[in-house]
C-alpha positions as a LaTeX table, in Angstrom:
\begin{tabular}{lrrr}
\hline
Residue & $x$ (\AA) & $y$ (\AA) & $z$ (\AA) \\
\hline
Unk1 & $-0.01$ & 0.00 & 0.00 \\
Unk2 & 3.05 & 2.23 & 0.05 \\
Unk3 & 6.23 & 2.54 & $-1.91$ \\
Unk4 & 9.35 & 1.61 & 0.07 \\
Unk5 & 11.27 & 4.55 & $-1.53$ \\
Unk6 & 11.41 & 7.54 & 0.83 \\
Unk7 & 10.60 & 7.37 & 4.53 \\
Unk8 & 7.26 & 8.64 & 5.69 \\
Unk9 & 7.20 & 12.20 & 7.05 \\
Unk10 & 4.84 & 11.10 & 9.81 \\
Unk11 & 3.31 & 7.88 & 11.03 \\
Unk12 & 0.19 & 8.09 & 13.19 \\
Unk13 & $-0.90$ & 5.24 & 15.39 \\
Unk14 & $-4.45$ & 5.87 & 16.70 \\
Unk15 & $-6.60$ & 3.37 & 18.63 \\
Unk16 & $-9.33$ & 3.65 & 15.92 \\
Unk17 & $-9.04$ & 4.76 & 12.34 \\
Unk18 & $-12.35$ & 5.65 & 10.55 \\
Unk19 & $-11.67$ & 6.09 & 6.82 \\
Unk20 & $-15.37$ & 6.95 & 5.95 \\
Unk21 & $-14.76$ & 5.23 & 2.64 \\
Unk22 & $-15.52$ & 2.31 & 2.56 \\
Unk23 & $-18.66$ & 3.20 & 4.46 \\
Unk24 & $-19.19$ & 1.95 & 8.03 \\
Unk25 & $-15.65$ & 0.68 & 8.61 \\
Unk26 & $-13.73$ & 1.09 & 11.82 \\
Unk27 & $-10.09$ & $-0.06$ & 11.68 \\
Unk28 & $-8.60$ & $-0.91$ & 15.09 \\
Unk29 & $-4.84$ & $-0.94$ & 15.76 \\
Unk30 & $-3.95$ & 0.41 & 12.33 \\
Unk31 & $-1.46$ & 3.09 & 11.25 \\
Unk32 & $-1.64$ & 5.91 & 8.78 \\
Unk33 & 1.45 & 7.26 & 7.09 \\
Unk34 & 1.90 & 10.71 & 5.46 \\
Unk35 & 4.35 & 11.74 & 2.80 \\
Unk36 & 4.53 & 15.10 & 1.01 \\
Unk37 & 1.14 & 16.20 & 2.51 \\
Unk38 & $-0.71$ & 13.09 & 1.24 \\
Unk39 & $-1.75$ & 9.83 & 2.71 \\
Unk40 & 0.87 & 7.24 & 1.68 \\
Unk41 & 0.00 & 4.24 & 3.83 \\
Unk42 & $-2.91$ & 2.71 & 5.72 \\
Unk43 & $-2.47$ & $-0.71$ & 7.19 \\
Unk44 & $-2.22$ & $-2.82$ & 10.30 \\
Unk45 & $-0.04$ & $-1.55$ & 13.12 \\
Unk46 & 2.47 & $-4.41$ & 12.75 \\
Unk47 & 3.04 & $-3.53$ & 9.11 \\
Unk48 & 3.20 & 0.18 & 9.92 \\
Unk49 & 5.88 & $-0.38$ & 12.49 \\
Unk50 & 8.23 & $-1.82$ & 9.85 \\
Unk51 & 8.14 & 1.39 & 7.82 \\
Unk52 & 10.76 & 4.12 & 8.06 \\
Unk53 & 9.27 & 7.34 & 9.33 \\
Unk54 & 10.79 & 10.69 & 10.27 \\
Unk55 & 8.31 & 10.94 & 13.10 \\
Unk56 & 6.04 & 8.43 & 14.80 \\
Unk57 & 3.14 & 9.53 & 17.00 \\
Unk58 & 1.09 & 7.27 & 19.21 \\
Unk59 & $-2.53$ & 8.43 & 19.58 \\
Unk60 & $-3.83$ & 6.19 & 22.41 \\
Unk61 & $-7.60$ & 6.41 & 23.07 \\
Unk62 & $-8.03$ & 8.52 & 19.96 \\
Unk63 & $-10.17$ & 8.18 & 16.84 \\
Unk64 & $-8.56$ & 9.42 & 13.57 \\
Unk65 & $-11.06$ & 10.51 & 10.97 \\
Unk66 & $-11.08$ & 12.73 & 7.91 \\
Unk67 & $-11.18$ & 16.45 & 8.84 \\
Unk68 & $-14.75$ & 17.79 & 9.16 \\
Unk69 & $-16.06$ & 19.85 & 6.27 \\
Unk70 & $-18.30$ & 22.85 & 7.07 \\
Unk71 & $-20.20$ & 23.14 & 3.75 \\
Unk72 & $-21.89$ & 26.51 & 4.45 \\
Unk73 & $-21.12$ & 29.58 & 6.51 \\
Unk74 & $-20.43$ & 33.29 & 6.58 \\
Unk75 & $-17.07$ & 33.37 & 8.45 \\
Unk76 & $-16.71$ & 37.06 & 9.17 \\
Unk77 & $-20.21$ & 37.13 & 10.70 \\
Unk78 & $-18.58$ & 35.58 & 13.78 \\
Unk79 & $-18.13$ & 39.22 & 14.87 \\
Unk80 & $-21.97$ & 39.55 & 14.91 \\
Unk81 & $-22.40$ & 36.46 & 17.10 \\
Unk82 & $-25.34$ & 37.04 & 19.43 \\
Unk83 & $-26.09$ & 40.48 & 18.06 \\
Unk84 & $-29.71$ & 39.90 & 17.13 \\
Unk85 & $-31.01$ & 36.67 & 18.64 \\
Unk86 & $-34.46$ & 35.15 & 18.81 \\
Unk87 & $-35.93$ & 36.77 & 15.67 \\
Unk88 & $-37.48$ & 35.35 & 12.48 \\
Unk89 & $-35.27$ & 35.32 & 9.38 \\
Unk90 & $-36.58$ & 38.36 & 7.47 \\
Unk91 & $-36.81$ & 40.59 & 10.58 \\
Unk92 & $-33.33$ & 39.39 & 11.64 \\
Unk93 & $-31.93$ & 40.23 & 8.14 \\
Unk94 & $-33.79$ & 43.46 & 7.24 \\
Unk95 & $-33.93$ & 45.15 & 10.68 \\
Unk96 & $-30.69$ & 44.00 & 12.25 \\
Unk97 & $-28.09$ & 42.19 & 10.10 \\
Unk98 & $-28.27$ & 44.20 & 6.90 \\
Unk99 & $-28.09$ & 47.60 & 8.74 \\
Unk100 & $-25.22$ & 46.31 & 10.92 \\
Unk101 & $-23.38$ & 45.16 & 7.76 \\
Unk102 & $-23.88$ & 48.46 & 6.07 \\
Unk103 & $-22.44$ & 50.25 & 9.09 \\
Unk104 & $-19.53$ & 48.03 & 10.06 \\
Unk105 & $-18.39$ & 45.67 & 7.26 \\
Unk106 & $-15.09$ & 46.66 & 5.65 \\
Unk107 & $-11.86$ & 44.84 & 4.86 \\
Unk108 & $-10.67$ & 45.01 & 8.49 \\
Unk109 & $-13.99$ & 43.55 & 9.74 \\
Unk110 & $-13.80$ & 40.71 & 7.25 \\
Unk111 & $-10.15$ & 39.96 & 8.06 \\
Unk112 & $-10.64$ & 39.89 & 11.85 \\
Unk113 & $-14.01$ & 38.05 & 11.65 \\
Unk114 & $-12.67$ & 35.43 & 9.27 \\
Unk115 & $-9.54$ & 34.77 & 11.37 \\
Unk116 & $-11.77$ & 34.31 & 14.40 \\
Unk117 & $-13.93$ & 31.81 & 12.53 \\
Unk118 & $-10.93$ & 29.87 & 11.18 \\
Unk119 & $-9.48$ & 29.48 & 14.61 \\
Unk120 & $-12.79$ & 28.38 & 16.10 \\
Unk121 & $-13.29$ & 25.87 & 13.31 \\
Unk122 & $-9.77$ & 24.42 & 13.53 \\
Unk123 & $-10.28$ & 23.88 & 17.24 \\
Unk124 & $-13.54$ & 22.14 & 16.46 \\
Unk125 & $-12.01$ & 19.59 & 14.04 \\
Unk126 & $-12.91$ & 21.39 & 10.74 \\
Unk127 & $-10.24$ & 21.27 & 8.11 \\
Unk128 & $-12.22$ & 22.74 & 5.21 \\
Unk129 & $-15.05$ & 25.28 & 5.16 \\
Unk130 & $-17.26$ & 27.05 & 2.62 \\
Unk131 & $-17.47$ & 30.82 & 3.01 \\
Unk132 & $-19.95$ & 33.22 & 1.40 \\
Unk133 & $-19.31$ & 36.78 & 2.48 \\
Unk134 & $-18.16$ & 40.23 & 1.45 \\
Unk135 & $-14.56$ & 41.06 & 0.42 \\
Unk136 & $-13.86$ & 37.42 & $-0.55$ \\
Unk137 & $-10.26$ & 38.30 & $-1.50$ \\
Unk138 & $-9.60$ & 39.27 & 2.08 \\
Unk139 & $-11.11$ & 35.94 & 3.32 \\
Unk140 & $-8.92$ & 34.09 & 0.77 \\
Unk141 & $-5.82$ & 35.79 & 2.15 \\
Unk142 & $-6.82$ & 34.70 & 5.73 \\
Unk143 & $-7.34$ & 31.11 & 4.54 \\
Unk144 & $-3.98$ & 31.12 & 2.69 \\
Unk145 & $-2.09$ & 32.32 & 5.83 \\
Unk146 & $-3.88$ & 29.92 & 8.16 \\
Unk147 & $-3.03$ & 26.74 & 6.29 \\
Unk148 & $-6.71$ & 25.74 & 6.29 \\
Unk149 & $-8.69$ & 24.64 & 3.23 \\
Unk150 & $-11.72$ & 26.53 & 1.95 \\
Unk151 & $-14.26$ & 27.16 & $-0.78$ \\
Unk152 & $-14.84$ & 30.92 & $-1.07$ \\
Unk153 & $-18.10$ & 32.00 & $-2.82$ \\
Unk154 & $-18.27$ & 35.49 & $-4.33$ \\
Unk155 & $-21.55$ & 36.95 & $-3.08$ \\
Unk156 & $-23.81$ & 38.39 & $-5.80$ \\
Unk157 & $-26.96$ & 40.41 & $-5.19$ \\
Unk158 & $-29.06$ & 42.80 & $-7.34$ \\
Unk159 & $-28.10$ & 45.73 & $-5.14$ \\
Unk160 & $-24.75$ & 47.14 & $-3.97$ \\
Unk161 & $-22.93$ & 45.22 & $-1.23$ \\
Unk162 & $-19.79$ & 45.99 & 0.80 \\
Unk163 & $-16.91$ & 45.81 & $-1.64$ \\
Unk164 & $-19.01$ & 45.67 & $-4.88$ \\
Unk165 & $-21.31$ & 48.43 & $-6.22$ \\
Unk166 & $-23.30$ & 46.15 & $-8.48$ \\
Unk167 & $-23.87$ & 42.53 & $-9.48$ \\
Unk168 & $-21.70$ & 43.05 & $-12.58$ \\
Unk169 & $-18.88$ & 44.42 & $-10.38$ \\
Unk170 & $-19.19$ & 41.40 & $-8.03$ \\
Unk171 & $-19.08$ & 39.03 & $-11.02$ \\
Unk172 & $-15.99$ & 40.78 & $-12.43$ \\
Unk173 & $-14.26$ & 40.45 & $-9.08$ \\
Unk174 & $-15.28$ & 36.80 & $-8.82$ \\
Unk175 & $-13.86$ & 36.05 & $-12.27$ \\
Unk176 & $-10.61$ & 37.82 & $-11.38$ \\
Unk177 & $-10.25$ & 36.02 & $-8.04$ \\
Unk178 & $-11.07$ & 32.68 & $-9.73$ \\
Unk179 & $-8.24$ & 33.35 & $-12.19$ \\
Unk180 & $-5.80$ & 34.37 & $-9.48$ \\
Unk181 & $-6.39$ & 31.34 & $-7.29$ \\
Unk182 & $-7.21$ & 28.59 & $-9.76$ \\
Unk183 & $-3.97$ & 26.79 & $-9.01$ \\
Unk184 & $-4.05$ & 27.38 & $-5.26$ \\
Unk185 & $-3.73$ & 23.97 & $-3.54$ \\
Unk186 & $-6.21$ & 24.77 & $-0.74$ \\
Unk187 & $-8.60$ & 27.45 & $-1.97$ \\
Unk188 & $-11.40$ & 27.08 & $-4.53$ \\
Unk189 & $-13.40$ & 30.05 & $-5.77$ \\
Unk190 & $-17.14$ & 29.70 & $-6.53$ \\
Unk191 & $-20.03$ & 32.01 & $-7.34$ \\
Unk192 & $-22.59$ & 32.82 & $-4.61$ \\
Unk193 & $-25.88$ & 34.35 & $-5.83$ \\
Unk194 & $-27.40$ & 35.17 & $-2.42$ \\
Unk195 & $-30.94$ & 33.80 & $-2.85$ \\
Unk196 & $-33.72$ & 33.56 & $-5.44$ \\
Unk197 & $-35.44$ & 36.65 & $-3.92$ \\
Unk198 & $-32.31$ & 38.86 & $-4.19$ \\
Unk199 & $-31.03$ & 37.92 & $-7.68$ \\
Unk200 & $-33.03$ & 38.50 & $-10.92$ \\
Unk201 & $-33.21$ & 36.15 & $-13.94$ \\
Unk202 & $-30.82$ & 38.27 & $-15.96$ \\
Unk203 & $-28.06$ & 38.08 & $-13.31$ \\
Unk204 & $-28.69$ & 34.35 & $-12.70$ \\
Unk205 & $-28.21$ & 33.77 & $-16.43$ \\
Unk206 & $-24.89$ & 35.62 & $-16.38$ \\
Unk207 & $-23.78$ & 33.55 & $-13.41$ \\
Unk208 & $-24.72$ & 30.33 & $-15.13$ \\
Unk209 & $-22.77$ & 31.17 & $-18.31$ \\
Unk210 & $-19.65$ & 32.23 & $-16.38$ \\
Unk211 & $-19.81$ & 29.19 & $-14.04$ \\
Unk212 & $-20.09$ & 26.89 & $-17.06$ \\
Unk213 & $-17.19$ & 28.53 & $-18.86$ \\
Unk214 & $-14.94$ & 28.30 & $-15.78$ \\
Unk215 & $-16.28$ & 24.97 & $-14.56$ \\
Unk216 & $-16.99$ & 26.72 & $-11.23$ \\
Unk217 & $-19.56$ & 25.81 & $-8.60$ \\
Unk218 & $-22.61$ & 27.90 & $-7.64$ \\
Unk219 & $-23.49$ & 28.17 & $-3.96$ \\
Unk220 & $-26.93$ & 29.70 & $-3.10$ \\
Unk221 & $-29.53$ & 29.87 & $-0.30$ \\
Unk222 & $-32.58$ & 28.14 & $-1.69$ \\
Unk223 & $-36.01$ & 27.37 & $-0.11$ \\
Unk224 & $-34.75$ & 28.50 & 3.32 \\
Unk225 & $-38.31$ & 29.25 & 4.57 \\
Unk226 & $-41.93$ & 28.48 & 3.62 \\
Unk227 & $-42.49$ & 32.19 & 3.23 \\
Unk228 & $-39.84$ & 32.46 & 0.54 \\
Unk229 & $-41.45$ & 29.72 & $-1.49$ \\
Unk230 & $-44.99$ & 30.93 & $-0.92$ \\
Unk231 & $-44.09$ & 34.50 & $-1.90$ \\
Unk232 & $-42.40$ & 33.35 & $-5.13$ \\
Unk233 & $-45.40$ & 31.23 & $-6.06$ \\
Unk234 & $-47.78$ & 34.14 & $-5.41$ \\
Unk235 & $-45.72$ & 36.59 & $-7.40$ \\
Unk236 & $-44.59$ & 34.38 & $-10.31$ \\
Unk237 & $-46.53$ & 31.09 & $-10.11$ \\
Unk238 & $-43.25$ & 29.20 & $-9.88$ \\
Unk239 & $-41.33$ & 27.66 & $-7.01$ \\
Unk240 & $-37.79$ & 29.03 & $-6.67$ \\
Unk241 & $-36.13$ & 25.62 & $-7.36$ \\
Unk242 & $-38.22$ & 25.17 & $-10.53$ \\
Unk243 & $-37.11$ & 28.65 & $-11.61$ \\
Unk244 & $-33.42$ & 27.75 & $-11.09$ \\
Unk245 & $-33.99$ & 24.55 & $-13.10$ \\
Unk246 & $-35.60$ & 26.53 & $-15.91$ \\
Unk247 & $-32.62$ & 28.88 & $-15.96$ \\
Unk248 & $-30.24$ & 25.94 & $-16.19$ \\
Unk249 & $-28.47$ & 26.48 & $-12.87$ \\
Unk250 & $-29.05$ & 23.15 & $-11.22$ \\
Unk251 & $-26.55$ & 20.38 & $-11.63$ \\
Unk252 & $-23.63$ & 18.59 & $-9.93$ \\
Unk253 & $-21.78$ & 21.94 & $-9.51$ \\
Unk254 & $-24.85$ & 23.54 & $-7.80$ \\
Unk255 & $-25.02$ & 23.70 & $-3.97$ \\
Unk256 & $-28.52$ & 24.38 & $-2.66$ \\
Unk257 & $-28.23$ & 25.63 & 0.93 \\
Unk258 & $-31.04$ & 25.00 & 3.46 \\
Unk259 & $-33.84$ & 23.44 & 1.39 \\
Unk260 & $-36.33$ & 23.20 & 4.24 \\
Unk261 & $-39.24$ & 23.09 & 1.81 \\
Unk262 & $-39.20$ & 20.11 & $-0.59$ \\
Unk263 & $-42.16$ & 18.99 & $-2.65$ \\
Unk264 & $-42.24$ & 15.84 & $-4.79$ \\
Unk265 & $-41.48$ & 18.02 & $-7.84$ \\
Unk266 & $-38.51$ & 19.63 & $-6.00$ \\
Unk267 & $-37.17$ & 16.20 & $-5.07$ \\
Unk268 & $-37.37$ & 15.05 & $-8.71$ \\
Unk269 & $-35.46$ & 18.14 & $-9.86$ \\
Unk270 & $-32.72$ & 17.55 & $-7.24$ \\
Unk271 & $-32.33$ & 13.88 & $-8.17$ \\
Unk272 & $-32.48$ & 14.44 & $-11.94$ \\
Unk273 & $-29.92$ & 17.32 & $-11.85$ \\
Unk274 & $-27.57$ & 15.69 & $-9.30$ \\
Unk275 & $-27.65$ & 18.90 & $-7.24$ \\
Unk276 & $-26.13$ & 18.81 & $-3.72$ \\
Unk277 & $-28.09$ & 20.05 & $-0.69$ \\
Unk278 & $-26.34$ & 21.73 & 2.23 \\
Unk279 & $-28.24$ & 21.13 & 5.45 \\
Unk280 & $-27.92$ & 23.73 & 8.27 \\
Unk281 & $-30.14$ & 22.28 & 11.01 \\
Unk282 & $-29.24$ & 24.55 & 13.98 \\
Unk283 & $-29.65$ & 27.83 & 12.07 \\
Unk284 & $-32.95$ & 26.55 & 10.61 \\
Unk285 & $-34.14$ & 25.61 & 14.10 \\
Unk286 & $-33.08$ & 28.87 & 15.66 \\
Unk287 & $-34.74$ & 31.00 & 12.99 \\
Unk288 & $-37.76$ & 28.61 & 12.90 \\
Unk289 & $-37.18$ & 28.29 & 9.19 \\
Unk290 & $-38.26$ & 24.63 & 8.87 \\
Unk291 & $-36.77$ & 21.17 & 8.55 \\
Unk292 & $-34.81$ & 19.78 & 5.66 \\
Unk293 & $-36.04$ & 16.17 & 5.12 \\
Unk294 & $-32.57$ & 14.68 & 5.13 \\
Unk295 & $-33.53$ & 10.97 & 5.20 \\
Unk296 & $-35.95$ & 11.40 & 2.35 \\
Unk297 & $-33.23$ & 13.05 & 0.29 \\
Unk298 & $-30.59$ & 10.53 & 1.22 \\
Unk299 & $-32.89$ & 7.58 & 0.30 \\
Unk300 & $-33.60$ & 9.27 & $-3.03$ \\
Unk301 & $-29.86$ & 9.42 & $-3.77$ \\
Unk302 & $-29.33$ & 13.20 & $-3.22$ \\
Unk303 & $-25.88$ & 14.20 & $-1.90$ \\
Unk304 & $-26.51$ & 15.94 & 1.48 \\
Unk305 & $-23.71$ & 17.80 & 3.19 \\
Unk306 & $-23.82$ & 19.85 & 6.38 \\
Unk307 & $-23.01$ & 23.42 & 7.33 \\
Unk308 & $-23.16$ & 25.54 & 10.47 \\
Unk309 & $-24.30$ & 28.73 & 8.64 \\
Unk310 & $-22.90$ & 31.92 & 10.20 \\
Unk311 & $-22.24$ & 32.47 & 13.86 \\
Unk312 & $-24.83$ & 35.27 & 13.87 \\
Unk313 & $-27.61$ & 32.67 & 13.39 \\
Unk314 & $-26.25$ & 29.53 & 14.95 \\
Unk315 & $-24.37$ & 30.79 & 17.23 \\
Unk316 & $-21.31$ & 28.53 & 17.06 \\
Unk317 & $-19.26$ & 27.07 & 14.22 \\
Unk318 & $-19.33$ & 23.64 & 15.84 \\
Unk319 & $-19.74$ & 21.04 & 13.07 \\
Unk320 & $-19.52$ & 18.05 & 15.39 \\
Unk321 & $-22.44$ & 19.43 & 17.41 \\
Unk322 & $-24.24$ & 20.29 & 14.17 \\
Unk323 & $-23.90$ & 16.73 & 13.00 \\
Unk324 & $-25.35$ & 15.39 & 16.23 \\
Unk325 & $-28.30$ & 17.77 & 15.87 \\
Unk326 & $-28.68$ & 16.68 & 12.22 \\
Unk327 & $-28.78$ & 12.99 & 13.21 \\
Unk328 & $-31.38$ & 13.61 & 15.97 \\
Unk329 & $-33.49$ & 15.90 & 13.76 \\
Unk330 & $-33.43$ & 13.52 & 10.80 \\
Unk331 & $-35.01$ & 10.81 & 13.07 \\
Unk332 & $-37.71$ & 13.15 & 14.30 \\
Unk333 & $-38.57$ & 14.47 & 10.84 \\
Unk334 & $-38.56$ & 10.99 & 9.26 \\
Unk335 & $-40.45$ & 9.49 & 12.22 \\
Unk336 & $-37.83$ & 6.72 & 12.28 \\
Unk337 & $-35.10$ & 5.91 & 14.82 \\
Unk338 & $-32.96$ & 4.34 & 12.09 \\
Unk339 & $-32.77$ & 7.52 & 10.01 \\
Unk340 & $-29.29$ & 9.03 & 9.56 \\
Unk341 & $-27.26$ & 6.66 & 11.75 \\
Unk342 & $-23.96$ & 7.77 & 13.25 \\
Unk343 & $-21.79$ & 6.47 & 10.38 \\
Unk344 & $-23.87$ & 8.21 & 7.74 \\
Unk345 & $-23.89$ & 11.39 & 9.87 \\
Unk346 & $-20.05$ & 11.36 & 9.89 \\
Unk347 & $-20.05$ & 10.79 & 6.17 \\
Unk348 & $-22.38$ & 13.82 & 5.70 \\
Unk349 & $-19.85$ & 15.94 & 7.65 \\
Unk350 & $-16.90$ & 14.72 & 5.69 \\
Unk351 & $-17.08$ & 13.02 & 2.21 \\
Unk352 & $-20.50$ & 14.41 & 1.27 \\
Unk353 & $-19.17$ & 17.96 & 1.90 \\
Unk354 & $-16.13$ & 17.18 & $-0.29$ \\
Unk355 & $-18.45$ & 15.87 & $-2.99$ \\
Unk356 & $-20.69$ & 18.96 & $-2.84$ \\
Unk357 & $-17.57$ & 21.16 & $-3.43$ \\
Unk358 & $-16.18$ & 18.91 & $-6.17$ \\
Unk359 & $-13.24$ & 17.95 & $-3.93$ \\
Unk360 & $-14.07$ & 14.27 & $-3.30$ \\
Unk361 & $-10.96$ & 13.09 & $-5.19$ \\
Unk362 & $-8.73$ & 15.07 & $-2.78$ \\
Unk363 & $-10.40$ & 15.11 & 0.63 \\
Unk364 & $-13.30$ & 13.75 & 2.67 \\
Unk365 & $-12.06$ & 10.26 & 3.42 \\
Unk366 & $-8.80$ & 8.62 & 4.57 \\
Unk367 & $-7.56$ & 6.86 & 1.41 \\
Unk368 & $-4.02$ & 6.45 & 0.01 \\
Unk369 & $-3.29$ & 9.23 & $-2.45$ \\
Unk370 & $-5.69$ & 11.78 & $-0.90$ \\
Unk371 & $-4.55$ & 14.89 & 0.97 \\
Unk372 & $-3.77$ & 14.29 & 4.65 \\
Unk373 & $-6.63$ & 16.41 & 6.10 \\
Unk374 & $-7.36$ & 14.65 & 9.39 \\
Unk375 & $-8.54$ & 15.12 & 12.93 \\
Unk376 & $-7.81$ & 13.12 & 16.08 \\
Unk377 & $-10.69$ & 13.00 & 18.63 \\
Unk378 & $-9.79$ & 11.98 & 22.17 \\
Unk379 & $-12.36$ & 9.36 & 23.26 \\
Unk380 & $-10.52$ & 8.45 & 26.47 \\
Unk381 & $-12.57$ & 10.64 & 28.77 \\
Unk382 & $-15.15$ & 9.65 & 31.37 \\
Unk383 & $-18.13$ & 10.79 & 29.23 \\
Unk384 & $-17.17$ & 8.46 & 26.37 \\
Unk385 & $-17.02$ & 5.26 & 28.36 \\
Unk386 & $-17.56$ & 2.45 & 27.71 \\
Unk387 & $-17.01$ & 2.33 & 23.98 \\
Unk388 & $-18.98$ & $-0.21$ & 21.93 \\
Unk389 & $-18.96$ & 1.74 & 18.63 \\
Unk390 & $-16.45$ & 4.63 & 18.55 \\
Unk391 & $-18.30$ & 6.40 & 15.72 \\
Unk392 & $-21.53$ & 6.37 & 17.76 \\
Unk393 & $-19.66$ & 7.75 & 20.78 \\
Unk394 & $-18.17$ & 10.47 & 18.56 \\
Unk395 & $-21.53$ & 11.62 & 17.15 \\
Unk396 & $-23.73$ & 11.12 & 20.22 \\
Unk397 & $-21.44$ & 11.57 & 23.24 \\
Unk398 & $-18.52$ & 13.73 & 22.23 \\
Unk399 & $-18.14$ & 17.45 & 22.08 \\
Unk400 & $-15.67$ & 19.51 & 20.11 \\
Unk401 & $-13.49$ & 20.02 & 23.21 \\
Unk402 & $-12.33$ & 16.40 & 22.52 \\
Unk403 & $-10.61$ & 17.55 & 19.32 \\
Unk404 & $-6.91$ & 16.94 & 20.17 \\
Unk405 & $-4.91$ & 17.25 & 16.93 \\
Unk406 & $-5.64$ & 18.40 & 13.38 \\
Unk407 & $-3.69$ & 18.35 & 10.12 \\
Unk408 & $-4.39$ & 19.97 & 6.73 \\
Unk409 & $-2.38$ & 18.59 & 3.79 \\
Unk410 & $-0.11$ & 16.95 & 6.31 \\
Unk411 & 0.65 & 20.11 & 8.26 \\
Unk412 & $-0.33$ & 20.16 & 11.87 \\
Unk413 & $-2.49$ & 23.17 & 12.60 \\
Unk414 & $-3.71$ & 22.04 & 16.07 \\
Unk415 & $-1.39$ & 20.21 & 18.43 \\
Unk416 & $-2.77$ & 19.02 & 21.80 \\
Unk417 & $-5.63$ & 21.60 & 21.43 \\
Unk418 & $-3.14$ & 24.43 & 20.79 \\
Unk419 & $-3.32$ & 26.37 & 17.44 \\
Unk420 & 0.16 & 26.14 & 15.82 \\
Unk421 & $-0.15$ & 29.13 & 13.48 \\
Unk422 & $-2.61$ & 31.47 & 15.15 \\
Unk423 & $-2.43$ & 33.52 & 18.35 \\
Unk424 & $-5.59$ & 32.65 & 20.28 \\
Unk425 & $-5.21$ & 35.45 & 22.84 \\
Unk426 & $-4.77$ & 38.07 & 20.18 \\
Unk427 & $-7.81$ & 36.80 & 18.23 \\
Unk428 & $-9.92$ & 36.93 & 21.45 \\
Unk429 & $-8.78$ & 40.48 & 22.29 \\
Unk430 & $-9.52$ & 41.64 & 18.74 \\
Unk431 & $-13.03$ & 40.12 & 18.81 \\
Unk432 & $-13.78$ & 41.74 & 22.18 \\
Unk433 & $-12.67$ & 45.10 & 20.80 \\
Unk434 & $-15.03$ & 44.74 & 17.83 \\
Unk435 & $-17.86$ & 43.81 & 20.12 \\
Unk436 & $-17.28$ & 46.97 & 22.19 \\
Unk437 & $-17.29$ & 49.18 & 19.07 \\
Unk438 & $-20.41$ & 47.55 & 17.60 \\
Unk439 & $-22.41$ & 47.75 & 20.85 \\
Unk440 & $-21.40$ & 51.38 & 21.22 \\
Unk441 & $-19.34$ & 50.97 & 24.41 \\
Unk442 & $-16.31$ & 52.52 & 22.78 \\
Unk443 & $-15.62$ & 54.27 & 19.54 \\
\hline
\end{tabular}
């Protein structure tokens, strides 16, 4: 399973290794070897111990899995965490979030908010995230410096936004950024029309043409609430997803975020087009937006990934907690205790996210040849005992404080819960200072 040529850069020896692909497998007493940022060996411990390695690390009581993939969020909004809680979506947006963004969002806000989000996500076991927010070039710079992996979506709306005076200007910036970063090993640029109710047909057509030419993904909030769908039907006689299908946007490169409202016709469109759905259960619960029927989608063959959404509507970027909520909610919505079992929930938080982003050949599972994006969860604590199925314990009994180590492309970004490239105290102080400014306690 490995060439005997050069020694491994790192050999990891966890108690459990969960590759995610093949599905449902837990390897006990196995080793994983990394060379040049990629997985070069997976095999029994006895075979692993015979290999030459520059560094060997024992991970007793730990479960090694692919890094978690947060398939939807607005990273810089971490600076608005808790700003406008307990409100319905449109009130939250129109009366609170949009005015706050108009007042506060600039390049410094996006830089500081994105760095805060990156640090929180790394500490929670997330190795790759999708971001859809203003000044995407600034966010890309933050991702580049941090060593993390990300999909950055250029937000496009029919009206001016921070950093872009029009939809055409946003598109132009998106094309430029796509060109600048198309060979970046860890950053992928996509196009992010905000939602069906904020982007007209003409702009959606432009986005479709450009995305097809560049082979770029499209990331969009769709069917987030019943009100959105009902309003569209009243105004145009057409459901938003049907409109997107008519305009030719749906397909394997399209990421439909939220999808709490799914009719039989909607389901048929998703299946037929091979569109991915990004499920954000906690944000949908908190804003009372509705429930995405995950089990129904899964059984129909739709690729369902998972996202936290932004910290302003969640309020944490905790994908492990999100996955637990998703598993519980799927059972309640389907009326079946067997819906979205622990192993499938972990797959949703890893390989399905990679597939939604078109990155499944590089990340999302522990397989020889893939990038070494991995997380070690410590299951040795009191609250995880006894362990019958380590994946069940991970999903149902483990919090993100059990994330011990994390690697992206073989580089360790979290070592014994300490960030290796970011200054946690500085990030905390910066966030506190922003909070004081925004709340008016200092200027």
